[in-house]
Coordinates of C-alpha atoms in Angstrom, one line a residue:
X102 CA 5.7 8.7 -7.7
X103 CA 6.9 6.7 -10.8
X104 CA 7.8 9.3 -13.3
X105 CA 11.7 9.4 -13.7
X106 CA 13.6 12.6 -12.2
X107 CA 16.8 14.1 -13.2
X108 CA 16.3 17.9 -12.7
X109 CA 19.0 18.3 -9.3
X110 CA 20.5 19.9 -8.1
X111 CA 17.2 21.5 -7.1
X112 CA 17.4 25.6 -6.9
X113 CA 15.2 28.3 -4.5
X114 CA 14.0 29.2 -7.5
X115 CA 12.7 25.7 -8.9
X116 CA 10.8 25.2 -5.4
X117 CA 9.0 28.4 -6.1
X118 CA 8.1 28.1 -9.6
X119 CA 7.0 24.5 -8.3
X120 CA 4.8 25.6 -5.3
X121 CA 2.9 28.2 -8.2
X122 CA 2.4 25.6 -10.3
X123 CA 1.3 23.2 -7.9
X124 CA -1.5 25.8 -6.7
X125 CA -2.5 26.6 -10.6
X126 CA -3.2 22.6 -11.1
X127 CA -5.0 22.7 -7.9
X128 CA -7.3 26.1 -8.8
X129 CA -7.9 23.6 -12.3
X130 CA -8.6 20.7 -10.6
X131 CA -11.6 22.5 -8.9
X132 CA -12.9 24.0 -11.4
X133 CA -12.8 20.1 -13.4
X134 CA -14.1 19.1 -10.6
X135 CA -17.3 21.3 -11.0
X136 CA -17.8 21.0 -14.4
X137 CA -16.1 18.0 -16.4
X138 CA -16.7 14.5 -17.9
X139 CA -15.3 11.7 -15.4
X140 CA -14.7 8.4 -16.7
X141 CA -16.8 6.7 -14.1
X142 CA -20.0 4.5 -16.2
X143 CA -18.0 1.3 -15.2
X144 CA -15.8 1.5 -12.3
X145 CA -12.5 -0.7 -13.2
X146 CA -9.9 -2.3 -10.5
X147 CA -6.6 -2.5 -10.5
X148 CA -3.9 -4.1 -8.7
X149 CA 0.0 -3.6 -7.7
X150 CA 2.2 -6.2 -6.3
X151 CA 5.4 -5.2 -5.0
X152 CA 7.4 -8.5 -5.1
X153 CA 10.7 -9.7 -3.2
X154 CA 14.1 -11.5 -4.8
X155 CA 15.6 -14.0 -2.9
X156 CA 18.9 -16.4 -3.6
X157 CA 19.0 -20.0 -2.2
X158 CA 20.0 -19.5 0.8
X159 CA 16.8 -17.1 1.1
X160 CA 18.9 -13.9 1.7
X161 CA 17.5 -11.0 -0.4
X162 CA 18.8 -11.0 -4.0
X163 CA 20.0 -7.7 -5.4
X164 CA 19.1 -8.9 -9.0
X165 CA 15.8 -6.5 -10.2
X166 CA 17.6 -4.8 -12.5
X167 CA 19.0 -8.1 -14.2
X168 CA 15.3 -9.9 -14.1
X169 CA 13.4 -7.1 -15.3
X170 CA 15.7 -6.9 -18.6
X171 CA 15.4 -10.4 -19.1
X172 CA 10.9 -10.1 -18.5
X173 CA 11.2 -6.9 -20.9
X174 CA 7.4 -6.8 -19.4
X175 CA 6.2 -3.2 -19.1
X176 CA 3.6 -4.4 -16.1
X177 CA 6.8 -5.5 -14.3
X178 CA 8.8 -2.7 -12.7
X179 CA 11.6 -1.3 -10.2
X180 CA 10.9 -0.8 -6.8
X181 CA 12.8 1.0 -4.4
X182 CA 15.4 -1.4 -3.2
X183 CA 17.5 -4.3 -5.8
X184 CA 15.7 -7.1 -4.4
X185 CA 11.9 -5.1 -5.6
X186 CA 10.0 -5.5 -8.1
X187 CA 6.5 -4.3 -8.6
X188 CA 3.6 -6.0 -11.0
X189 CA 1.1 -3.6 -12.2
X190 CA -2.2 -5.8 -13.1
X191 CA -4.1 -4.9 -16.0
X192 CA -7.2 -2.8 -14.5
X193 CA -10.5 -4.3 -15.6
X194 CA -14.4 -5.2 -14.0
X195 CA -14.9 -7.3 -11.5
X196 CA -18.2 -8.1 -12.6
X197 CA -18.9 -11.7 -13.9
X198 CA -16.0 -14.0 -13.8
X199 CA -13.5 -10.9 -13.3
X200 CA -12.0 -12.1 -10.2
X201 CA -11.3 -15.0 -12.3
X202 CA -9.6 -13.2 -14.9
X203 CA -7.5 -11.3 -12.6
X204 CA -6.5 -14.9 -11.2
X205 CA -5.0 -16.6 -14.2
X206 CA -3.8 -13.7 -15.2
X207 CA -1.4 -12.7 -12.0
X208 CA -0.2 -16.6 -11.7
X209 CA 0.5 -16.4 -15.4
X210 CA 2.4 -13.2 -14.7
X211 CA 4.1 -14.5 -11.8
X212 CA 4.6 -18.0 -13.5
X213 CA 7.2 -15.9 -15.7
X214 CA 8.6 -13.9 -13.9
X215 CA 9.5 -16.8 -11.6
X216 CA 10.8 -18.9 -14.5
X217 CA 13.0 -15.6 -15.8
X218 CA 14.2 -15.1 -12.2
X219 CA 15.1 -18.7 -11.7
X220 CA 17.6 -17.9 -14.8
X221 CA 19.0 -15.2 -12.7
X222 CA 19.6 -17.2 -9.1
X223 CA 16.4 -16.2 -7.3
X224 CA 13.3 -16.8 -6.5
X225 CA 10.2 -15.0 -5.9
X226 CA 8.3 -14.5 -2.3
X227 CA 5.0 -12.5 -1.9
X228 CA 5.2 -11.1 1.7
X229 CA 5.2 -7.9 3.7
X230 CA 8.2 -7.6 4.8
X231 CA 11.3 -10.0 4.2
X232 CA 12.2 -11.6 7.4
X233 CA 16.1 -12.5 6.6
X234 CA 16.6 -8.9 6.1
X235 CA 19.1 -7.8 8.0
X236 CA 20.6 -4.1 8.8
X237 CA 23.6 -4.8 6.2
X238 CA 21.4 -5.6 2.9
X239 CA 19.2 -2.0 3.7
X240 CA 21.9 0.4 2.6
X241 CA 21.8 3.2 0.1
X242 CA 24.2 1.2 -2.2
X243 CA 21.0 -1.4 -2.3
X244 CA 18.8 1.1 -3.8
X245 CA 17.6 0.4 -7.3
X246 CA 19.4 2.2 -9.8
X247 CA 16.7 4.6 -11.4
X248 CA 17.7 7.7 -10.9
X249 CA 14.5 9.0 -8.9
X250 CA 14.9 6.9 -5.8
X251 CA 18.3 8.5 -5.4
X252 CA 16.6 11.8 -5.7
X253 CA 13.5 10.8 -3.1
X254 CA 16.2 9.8 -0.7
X255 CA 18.3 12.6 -0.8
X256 CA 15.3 15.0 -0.4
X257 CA 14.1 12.9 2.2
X258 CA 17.1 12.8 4.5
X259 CA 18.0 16.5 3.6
X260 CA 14.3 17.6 4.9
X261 CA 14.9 15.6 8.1
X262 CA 18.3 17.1 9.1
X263 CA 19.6 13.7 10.4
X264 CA 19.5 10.2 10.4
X265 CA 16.2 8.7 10.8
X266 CA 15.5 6.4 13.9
X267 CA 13.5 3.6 13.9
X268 CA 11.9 2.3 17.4
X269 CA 9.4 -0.1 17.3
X270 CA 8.0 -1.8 20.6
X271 CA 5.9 -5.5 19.7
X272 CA 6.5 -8.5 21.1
X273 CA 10.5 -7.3 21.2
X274 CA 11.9 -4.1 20.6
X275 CA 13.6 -2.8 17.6
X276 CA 15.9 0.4 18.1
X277 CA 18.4 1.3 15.1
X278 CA 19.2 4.5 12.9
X279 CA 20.0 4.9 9.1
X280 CA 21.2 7.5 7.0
X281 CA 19.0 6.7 4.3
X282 CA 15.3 5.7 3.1
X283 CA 16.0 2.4 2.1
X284 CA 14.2 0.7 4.9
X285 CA 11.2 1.9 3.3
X286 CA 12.7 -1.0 0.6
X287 CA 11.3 -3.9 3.6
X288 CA 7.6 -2.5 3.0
X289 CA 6.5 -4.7 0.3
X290 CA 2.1 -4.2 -0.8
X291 CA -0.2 -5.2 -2.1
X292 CA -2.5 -2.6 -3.3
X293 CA -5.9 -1.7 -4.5
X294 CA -7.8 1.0 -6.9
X295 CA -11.1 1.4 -7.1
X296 CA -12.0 4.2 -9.9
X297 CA -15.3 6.2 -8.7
X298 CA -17.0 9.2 -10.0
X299 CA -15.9 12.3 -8.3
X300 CA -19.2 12.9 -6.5
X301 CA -19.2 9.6 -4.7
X302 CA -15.6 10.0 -3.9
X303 CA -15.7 11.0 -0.5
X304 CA -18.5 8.0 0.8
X305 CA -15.7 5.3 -1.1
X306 CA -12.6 6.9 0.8
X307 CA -14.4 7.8 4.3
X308 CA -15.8 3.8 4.0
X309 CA -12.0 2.9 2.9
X310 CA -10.6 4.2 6.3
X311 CA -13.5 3.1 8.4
X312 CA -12.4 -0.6 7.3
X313 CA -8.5 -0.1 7.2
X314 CA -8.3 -1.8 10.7
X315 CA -10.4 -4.5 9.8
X316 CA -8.2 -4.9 6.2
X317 CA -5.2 -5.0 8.0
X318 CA -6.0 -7.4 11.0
X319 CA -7.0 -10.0 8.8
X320 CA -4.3 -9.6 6.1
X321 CA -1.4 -9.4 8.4
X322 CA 1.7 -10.6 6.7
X323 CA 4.9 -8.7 8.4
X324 CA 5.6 -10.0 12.1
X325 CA 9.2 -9.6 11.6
X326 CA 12.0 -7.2 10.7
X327 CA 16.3 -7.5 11.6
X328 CA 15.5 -10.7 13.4
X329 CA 12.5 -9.2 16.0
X330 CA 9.0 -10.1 16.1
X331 CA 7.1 -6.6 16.6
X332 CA 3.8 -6.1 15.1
X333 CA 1.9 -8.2 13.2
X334 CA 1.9 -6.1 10.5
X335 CA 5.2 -4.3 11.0
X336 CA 5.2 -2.6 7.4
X337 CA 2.8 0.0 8.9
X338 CA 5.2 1.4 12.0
X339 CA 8.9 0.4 9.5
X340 CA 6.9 2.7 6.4
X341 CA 5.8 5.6 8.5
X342 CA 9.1 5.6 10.2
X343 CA 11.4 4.9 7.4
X344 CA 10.0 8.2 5.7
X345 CA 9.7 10.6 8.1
X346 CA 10.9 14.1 7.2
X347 CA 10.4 15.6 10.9
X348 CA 12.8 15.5 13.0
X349 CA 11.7 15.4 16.9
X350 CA 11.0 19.1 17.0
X351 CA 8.6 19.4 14.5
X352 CA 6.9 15.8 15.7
X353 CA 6.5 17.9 18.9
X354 CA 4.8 21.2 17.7
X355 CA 2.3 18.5 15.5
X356 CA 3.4 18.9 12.2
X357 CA 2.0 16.0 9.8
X358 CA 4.2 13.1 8.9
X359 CA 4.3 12.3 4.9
X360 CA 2.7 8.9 5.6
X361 CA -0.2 10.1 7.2
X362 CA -3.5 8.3 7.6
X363 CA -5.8 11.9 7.9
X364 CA -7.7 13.8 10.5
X365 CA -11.0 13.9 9.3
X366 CA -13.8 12.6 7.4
X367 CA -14.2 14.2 4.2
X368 CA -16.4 16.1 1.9
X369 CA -14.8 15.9 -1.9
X370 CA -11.5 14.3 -3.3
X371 CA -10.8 18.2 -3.4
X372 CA -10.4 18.5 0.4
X373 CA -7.5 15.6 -0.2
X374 CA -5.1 16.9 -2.8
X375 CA -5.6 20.8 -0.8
X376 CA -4.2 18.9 2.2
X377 CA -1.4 17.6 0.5
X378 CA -1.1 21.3 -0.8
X379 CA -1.6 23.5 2.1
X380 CA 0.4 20.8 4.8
X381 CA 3.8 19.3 2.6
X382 CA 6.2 21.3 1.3
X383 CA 7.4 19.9 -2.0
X384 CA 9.8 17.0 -2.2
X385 CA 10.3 16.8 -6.1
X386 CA 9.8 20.7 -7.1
X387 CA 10.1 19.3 -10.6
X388 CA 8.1 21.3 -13.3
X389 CA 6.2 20.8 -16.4
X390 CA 5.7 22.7 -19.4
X391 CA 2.3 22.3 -19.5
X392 CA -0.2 25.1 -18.7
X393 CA -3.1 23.6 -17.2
X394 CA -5.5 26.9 -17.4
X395 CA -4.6 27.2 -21.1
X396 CA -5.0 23.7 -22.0
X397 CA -8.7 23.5 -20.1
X398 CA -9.4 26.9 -21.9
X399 CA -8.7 25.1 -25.0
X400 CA -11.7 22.3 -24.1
X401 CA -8.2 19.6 -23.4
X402 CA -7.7 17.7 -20.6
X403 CA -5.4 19.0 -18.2
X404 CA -2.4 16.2 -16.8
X405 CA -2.1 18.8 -13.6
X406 CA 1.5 16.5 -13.4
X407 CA 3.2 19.0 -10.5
X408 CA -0.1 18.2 -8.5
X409 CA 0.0 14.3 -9.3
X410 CA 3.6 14.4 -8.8
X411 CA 3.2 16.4 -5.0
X412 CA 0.1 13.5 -4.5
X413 CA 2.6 10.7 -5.1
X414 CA 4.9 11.8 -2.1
X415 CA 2.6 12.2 0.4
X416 CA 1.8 8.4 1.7
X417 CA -1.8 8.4 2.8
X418 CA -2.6 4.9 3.6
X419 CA -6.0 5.4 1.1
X420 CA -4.6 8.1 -1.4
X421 CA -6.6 9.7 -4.2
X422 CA -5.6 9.7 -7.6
X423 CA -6.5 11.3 -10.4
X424 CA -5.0 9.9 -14.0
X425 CA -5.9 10.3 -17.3
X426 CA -6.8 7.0 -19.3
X427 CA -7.6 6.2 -23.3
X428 CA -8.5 9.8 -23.2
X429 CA -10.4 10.2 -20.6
X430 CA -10.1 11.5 -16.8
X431 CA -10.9 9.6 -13.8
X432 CA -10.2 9.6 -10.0
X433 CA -9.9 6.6 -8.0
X434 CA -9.1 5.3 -4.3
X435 CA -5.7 3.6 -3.9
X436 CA -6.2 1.1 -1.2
X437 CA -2.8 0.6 0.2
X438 CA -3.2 -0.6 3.7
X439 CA -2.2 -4.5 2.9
X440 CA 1.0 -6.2 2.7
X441 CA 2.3 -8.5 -0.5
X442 CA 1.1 -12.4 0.0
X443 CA 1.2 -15.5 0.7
X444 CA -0.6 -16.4 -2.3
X445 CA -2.5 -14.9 -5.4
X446 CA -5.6 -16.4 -3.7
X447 CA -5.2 -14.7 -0.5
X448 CA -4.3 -11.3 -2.3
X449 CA -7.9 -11.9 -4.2
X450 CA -10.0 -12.5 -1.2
X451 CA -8.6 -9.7 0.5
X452 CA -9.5 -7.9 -3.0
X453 CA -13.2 -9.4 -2.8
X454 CA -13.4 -8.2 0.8
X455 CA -12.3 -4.5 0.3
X456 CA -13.9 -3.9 -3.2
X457 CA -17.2 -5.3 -1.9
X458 CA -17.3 -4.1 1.7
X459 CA -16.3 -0.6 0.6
X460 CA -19.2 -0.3 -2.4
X461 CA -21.6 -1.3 0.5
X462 CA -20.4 1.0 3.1
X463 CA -20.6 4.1 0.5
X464 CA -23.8 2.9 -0.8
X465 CA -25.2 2.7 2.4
X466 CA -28.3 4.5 3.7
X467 CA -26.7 5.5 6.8
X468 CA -22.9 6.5 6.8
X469 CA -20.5 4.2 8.9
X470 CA -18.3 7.3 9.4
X471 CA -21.5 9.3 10.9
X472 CA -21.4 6.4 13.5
X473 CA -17.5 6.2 14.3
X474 CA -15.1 8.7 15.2
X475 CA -12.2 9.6 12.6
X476 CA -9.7 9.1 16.1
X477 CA -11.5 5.2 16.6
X478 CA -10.6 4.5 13.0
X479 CA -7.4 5.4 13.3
X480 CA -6.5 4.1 16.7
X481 CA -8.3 0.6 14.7
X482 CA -5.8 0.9 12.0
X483 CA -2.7 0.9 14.5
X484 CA -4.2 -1.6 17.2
X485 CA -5.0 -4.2 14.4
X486 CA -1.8 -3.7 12.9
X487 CA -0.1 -4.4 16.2
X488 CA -2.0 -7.2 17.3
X489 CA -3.5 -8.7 13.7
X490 CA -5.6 -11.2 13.5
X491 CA -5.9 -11.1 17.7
X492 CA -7.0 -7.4 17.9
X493 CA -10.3 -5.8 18.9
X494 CA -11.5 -2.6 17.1
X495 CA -14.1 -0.1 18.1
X496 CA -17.5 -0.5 15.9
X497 CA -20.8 1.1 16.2
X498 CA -23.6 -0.2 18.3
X499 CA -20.9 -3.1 19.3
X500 CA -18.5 -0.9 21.0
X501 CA -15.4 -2.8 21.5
X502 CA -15.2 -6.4 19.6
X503 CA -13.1 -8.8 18.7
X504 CA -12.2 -8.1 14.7
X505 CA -13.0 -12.0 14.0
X506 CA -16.4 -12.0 15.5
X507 CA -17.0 -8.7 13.5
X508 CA -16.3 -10.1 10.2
X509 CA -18.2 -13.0 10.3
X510 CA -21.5 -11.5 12.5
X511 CA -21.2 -8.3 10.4
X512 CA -18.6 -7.4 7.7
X513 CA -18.7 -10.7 5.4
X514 CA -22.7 -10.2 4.9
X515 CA -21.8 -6.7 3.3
X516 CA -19.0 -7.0 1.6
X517 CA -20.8 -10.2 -0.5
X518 CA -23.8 -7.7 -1.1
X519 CA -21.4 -5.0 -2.2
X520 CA -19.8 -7.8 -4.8
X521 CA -23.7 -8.2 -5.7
X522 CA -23.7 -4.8 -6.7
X523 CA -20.5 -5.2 -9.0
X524 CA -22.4 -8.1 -10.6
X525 CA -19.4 -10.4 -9.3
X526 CA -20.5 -14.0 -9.9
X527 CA -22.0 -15.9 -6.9
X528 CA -19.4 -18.9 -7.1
X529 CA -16.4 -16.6 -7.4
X530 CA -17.9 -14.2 -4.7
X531 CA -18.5 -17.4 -2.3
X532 CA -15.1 -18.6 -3.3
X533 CA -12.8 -15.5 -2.0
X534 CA -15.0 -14.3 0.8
X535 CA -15.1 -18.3 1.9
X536 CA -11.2 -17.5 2.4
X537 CA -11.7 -14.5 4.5
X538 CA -14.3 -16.7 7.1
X539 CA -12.0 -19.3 7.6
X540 CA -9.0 -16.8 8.2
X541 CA -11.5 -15.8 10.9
X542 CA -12.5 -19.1 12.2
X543 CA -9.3 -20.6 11.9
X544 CA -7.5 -17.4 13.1
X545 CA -4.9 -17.9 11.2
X546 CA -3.1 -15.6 8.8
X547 CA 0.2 -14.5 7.1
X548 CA 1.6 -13.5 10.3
X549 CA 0.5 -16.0 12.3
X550 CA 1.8 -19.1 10.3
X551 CA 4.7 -17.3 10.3
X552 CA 5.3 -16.6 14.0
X553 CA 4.4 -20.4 14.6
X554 CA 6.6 -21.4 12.0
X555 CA 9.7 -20.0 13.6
X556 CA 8.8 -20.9 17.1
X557 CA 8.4 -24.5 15.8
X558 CA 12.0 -24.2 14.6
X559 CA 13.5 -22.7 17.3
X560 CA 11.7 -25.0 19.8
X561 CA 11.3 -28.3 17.7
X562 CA 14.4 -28.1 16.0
X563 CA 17.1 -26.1 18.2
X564 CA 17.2 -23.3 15.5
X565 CA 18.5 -20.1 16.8
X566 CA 16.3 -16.9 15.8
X567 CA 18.5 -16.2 12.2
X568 CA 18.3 -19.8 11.3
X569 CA 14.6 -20.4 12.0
X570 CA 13.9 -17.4 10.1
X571 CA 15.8 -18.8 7.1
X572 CA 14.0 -22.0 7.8
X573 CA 11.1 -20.8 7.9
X574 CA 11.5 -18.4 5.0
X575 CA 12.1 -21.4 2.7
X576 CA 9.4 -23.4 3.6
X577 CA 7.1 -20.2 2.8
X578 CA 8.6 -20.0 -0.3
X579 CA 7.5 -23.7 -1.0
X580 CA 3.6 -23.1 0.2
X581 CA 3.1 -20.5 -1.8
X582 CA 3.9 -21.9 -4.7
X583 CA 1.1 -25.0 -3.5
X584 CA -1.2 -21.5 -4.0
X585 CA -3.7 -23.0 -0.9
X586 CA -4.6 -20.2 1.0
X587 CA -2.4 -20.0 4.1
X588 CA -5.0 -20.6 6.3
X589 CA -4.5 -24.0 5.2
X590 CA -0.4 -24.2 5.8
X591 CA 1.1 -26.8 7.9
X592 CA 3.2 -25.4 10.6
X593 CA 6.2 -28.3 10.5

């Protein structure tokens, strides 16, 4: 949801015309989808970064308006909260030496925007959730200053009723309430899109949730949030929390949140966006002048922007997306499952591991999701974000099996042959994938080193919780810019 907004107040009469127009994009959708020229010969990949400010002290900086002015960089932008930003990487193949490409690439990008923020106090730290976050930097006078986040939040908090509660049970307990979405500000990812022709949608998203529990468990970057260690990936339980419209009523009679990971395997990309239609009321009832019925009649190609803008504030953890590009339509899957970090390497061998394991799941001869339950992949995606690295996740013919031993006896194998199928060069394929194996072997990750780095404070070095997380903080800050794979760190 990037577009900017200033139509508000919004009227009865806006949400109508919004809800009709939202319905005539969807009747042209289908009809594109039957008989229209996706851009899908050579499936690009693209990648967002959302990225996190920090002063010297390693408190969260509120500077992202004041570092994206100096970058003037249009693949950097605003995210939700003054210490955000987001980096949009170009989209491109993977084939050949593309994972390459992307490398030098993002750590010339970051390399920048480091430098630029250096100018402005702060520094920049690729992880899922800032752990020296406290209660008083999330407040709604911390949200970035575009107007559209405003907007999101106000609609947001007026479709709940009342303040929105956050409870999360981990290792300790988190209880709290705010009157605004800024929490959702915490939740920094790293995400993935995959662009696929629409009649091999369904096989790439069905595969992409089949493997979200697997993605997550060994990318797990958030252990901490206001000082408690709760999940290993606590982004998941803080983002569907944070921007929850339903207030405990309408939890109880089953009505879907707004970040939702499904119900069901699916058919077409169609079955998606009439979801998002038929289950959410609108958010943004913000209208365009375009007709799309007139414009297809005319042999255009339709934006449908009410249906892209409805798509964008429904939070599916694999979201489909279609978008128009040098003239041409395409859809693609938008991985979003991971969380930012540690390091550009990391973020590419988690890249390598989804892009290849998915094209080999969807490719496959027989479905995974034929084999597994829709409920088993879901309960995966929340036990493995729980327990990371640690967890165990239900798999056919295995049953119940420790994720580790899954990726190395059954996952790596696949995803390499899927990056066969991309044409990804054996050396860079080894490379990243080598990453993910010794994540598993090791069992180490994100979260890990960073639990272990904050009990070594607070035991080895008498730091109370606060301080060991500032400790620690720093220290991350410091590996990452090593760029060895945090499988590798030192816990000192």
């Amino acid at each position: 949801m990037g577009q900017d907004v200033s139509e508000v107040p919004f009227t009865r009469e806006d949400r109508i015309r919004y809800r009709q127009k939202v319905r005539r994009c969807l009747d042209v959708f289908a009809l594109m989808l039957d008989d229209f020229g996706f851009d899908a010969d050579r499936p690009t990949t693209g990648l967002e970064i959302e990225l996190n400010l920090v002063d010297a002290n390693a408190e969260p900086a509120m500077r992202n308006a004041e570092v994206l002015d100096n970058l003037a960089d249009p693949s950097f932008q605003t995210e939700l909260g003054q210490f955000n930003l987001e980096l949009n990487a170009r989209p491109r193949l993977i084939e050949g030496a593309g994972f390459a490409d992307y490398e030098q690439d993002l750590r010339a990008s970051l390399g920048r925007a480091e430098e630029l923020a250096v100018k402005s106090d702060a520094n920049i730290i690729l992880i899922g959730i800032l752990p020296t976050l406290t209660p008083r930097h999330l407040v709604r006078d911390n949200l970035s200053s575009n107007e559209r986040y405003q907007v999101l939040n106000d609609q947001i908090v007026a479709a709940r009723g009342e303040d929105i509660e956050l409870d999360i049970r981990g290792v300790e307990r988190l209880q709290t309430h705010t009157d605004s979405i800024v929490s959702e500000a915490a939740c920094t990812s790293l995400q993935f899109h995959l662009q696929v022709a629409p009649d091999s949608f369904a096989d790439y998203w069905n595969a992409s949730q089949a493997i979200a529990g697997v993605q997550v468990a060994l990318g797990a970057n958030s252990p901490f949030l206001h000082g408690r260690q709760l999940w290993a990936e606590t982004r998941v339980a803080l983002f569907e929390q944070a921007t929850d419209t339903r207030p405990d009523e309408l939890k109880a009679q089953g009505v879907r949140p707004r970040v939702w990971f499904g119900e069901r395997w699916i058919t077409s990309i169609f079955d998606l966006f009439e979801e998002n239609v038929r289950y959410f009321p609108p958010l943004l009832p913000i209208c365009d002048d375009e007709d799309p019925v007139e414009v297809l009649h005319n042999g255009g190609i339709p934006r449908l922007p009410e249906l892209r803008l409805h798509n964008g504030t429904v939070y599916r953890w694999n979201r489909p997306v279609y978008d128009i590009m040098n003239g041409r339509p395409h859809l693609r899957v938008e991985n979003r499952v991971l969380p930012a970090g540690p390091t550009v390497l990391d973020m590419l061998a988690n890249a390598a591991f989804y892009f290849g394991l998915a094209r080999d799941l969807a490719e496959g001869e027989r479905p995974i999701w034929s084999q597994l339950t829709f409920s088993a992949a879901e309960e995966n995606f929340h036990s493995a974000s729980r327990r990371g690295i640690d967890a165990h996740v239900a798999w056919p013919r295995l049953g119940e099996v420790k994720v580790t031993e899954l990726v190395l006896d059954v996952l790596l194998p696949r995803a390499a042959a899927g990056l066969d199928r991309f044409g990804v060069g054996a050396d860079h394929r080894d490379r990243l994938l080598g990453i993910i194996e010794q994540r598993c072997r090791t069992g180490r990750n994100g979260a890990v080193w960073q639990v272990e780095a904050v009990q070594s404070a607070e035991r080895g070095r008498g730091m109370d919780r606060s301080q060991a997380l500032h400790h620690m903080l720093r220290r991350y800050g410091e590996l990452q810019r090593t760029a060895q794979p945090v499988h590798t760190w030192p816990v000192d």
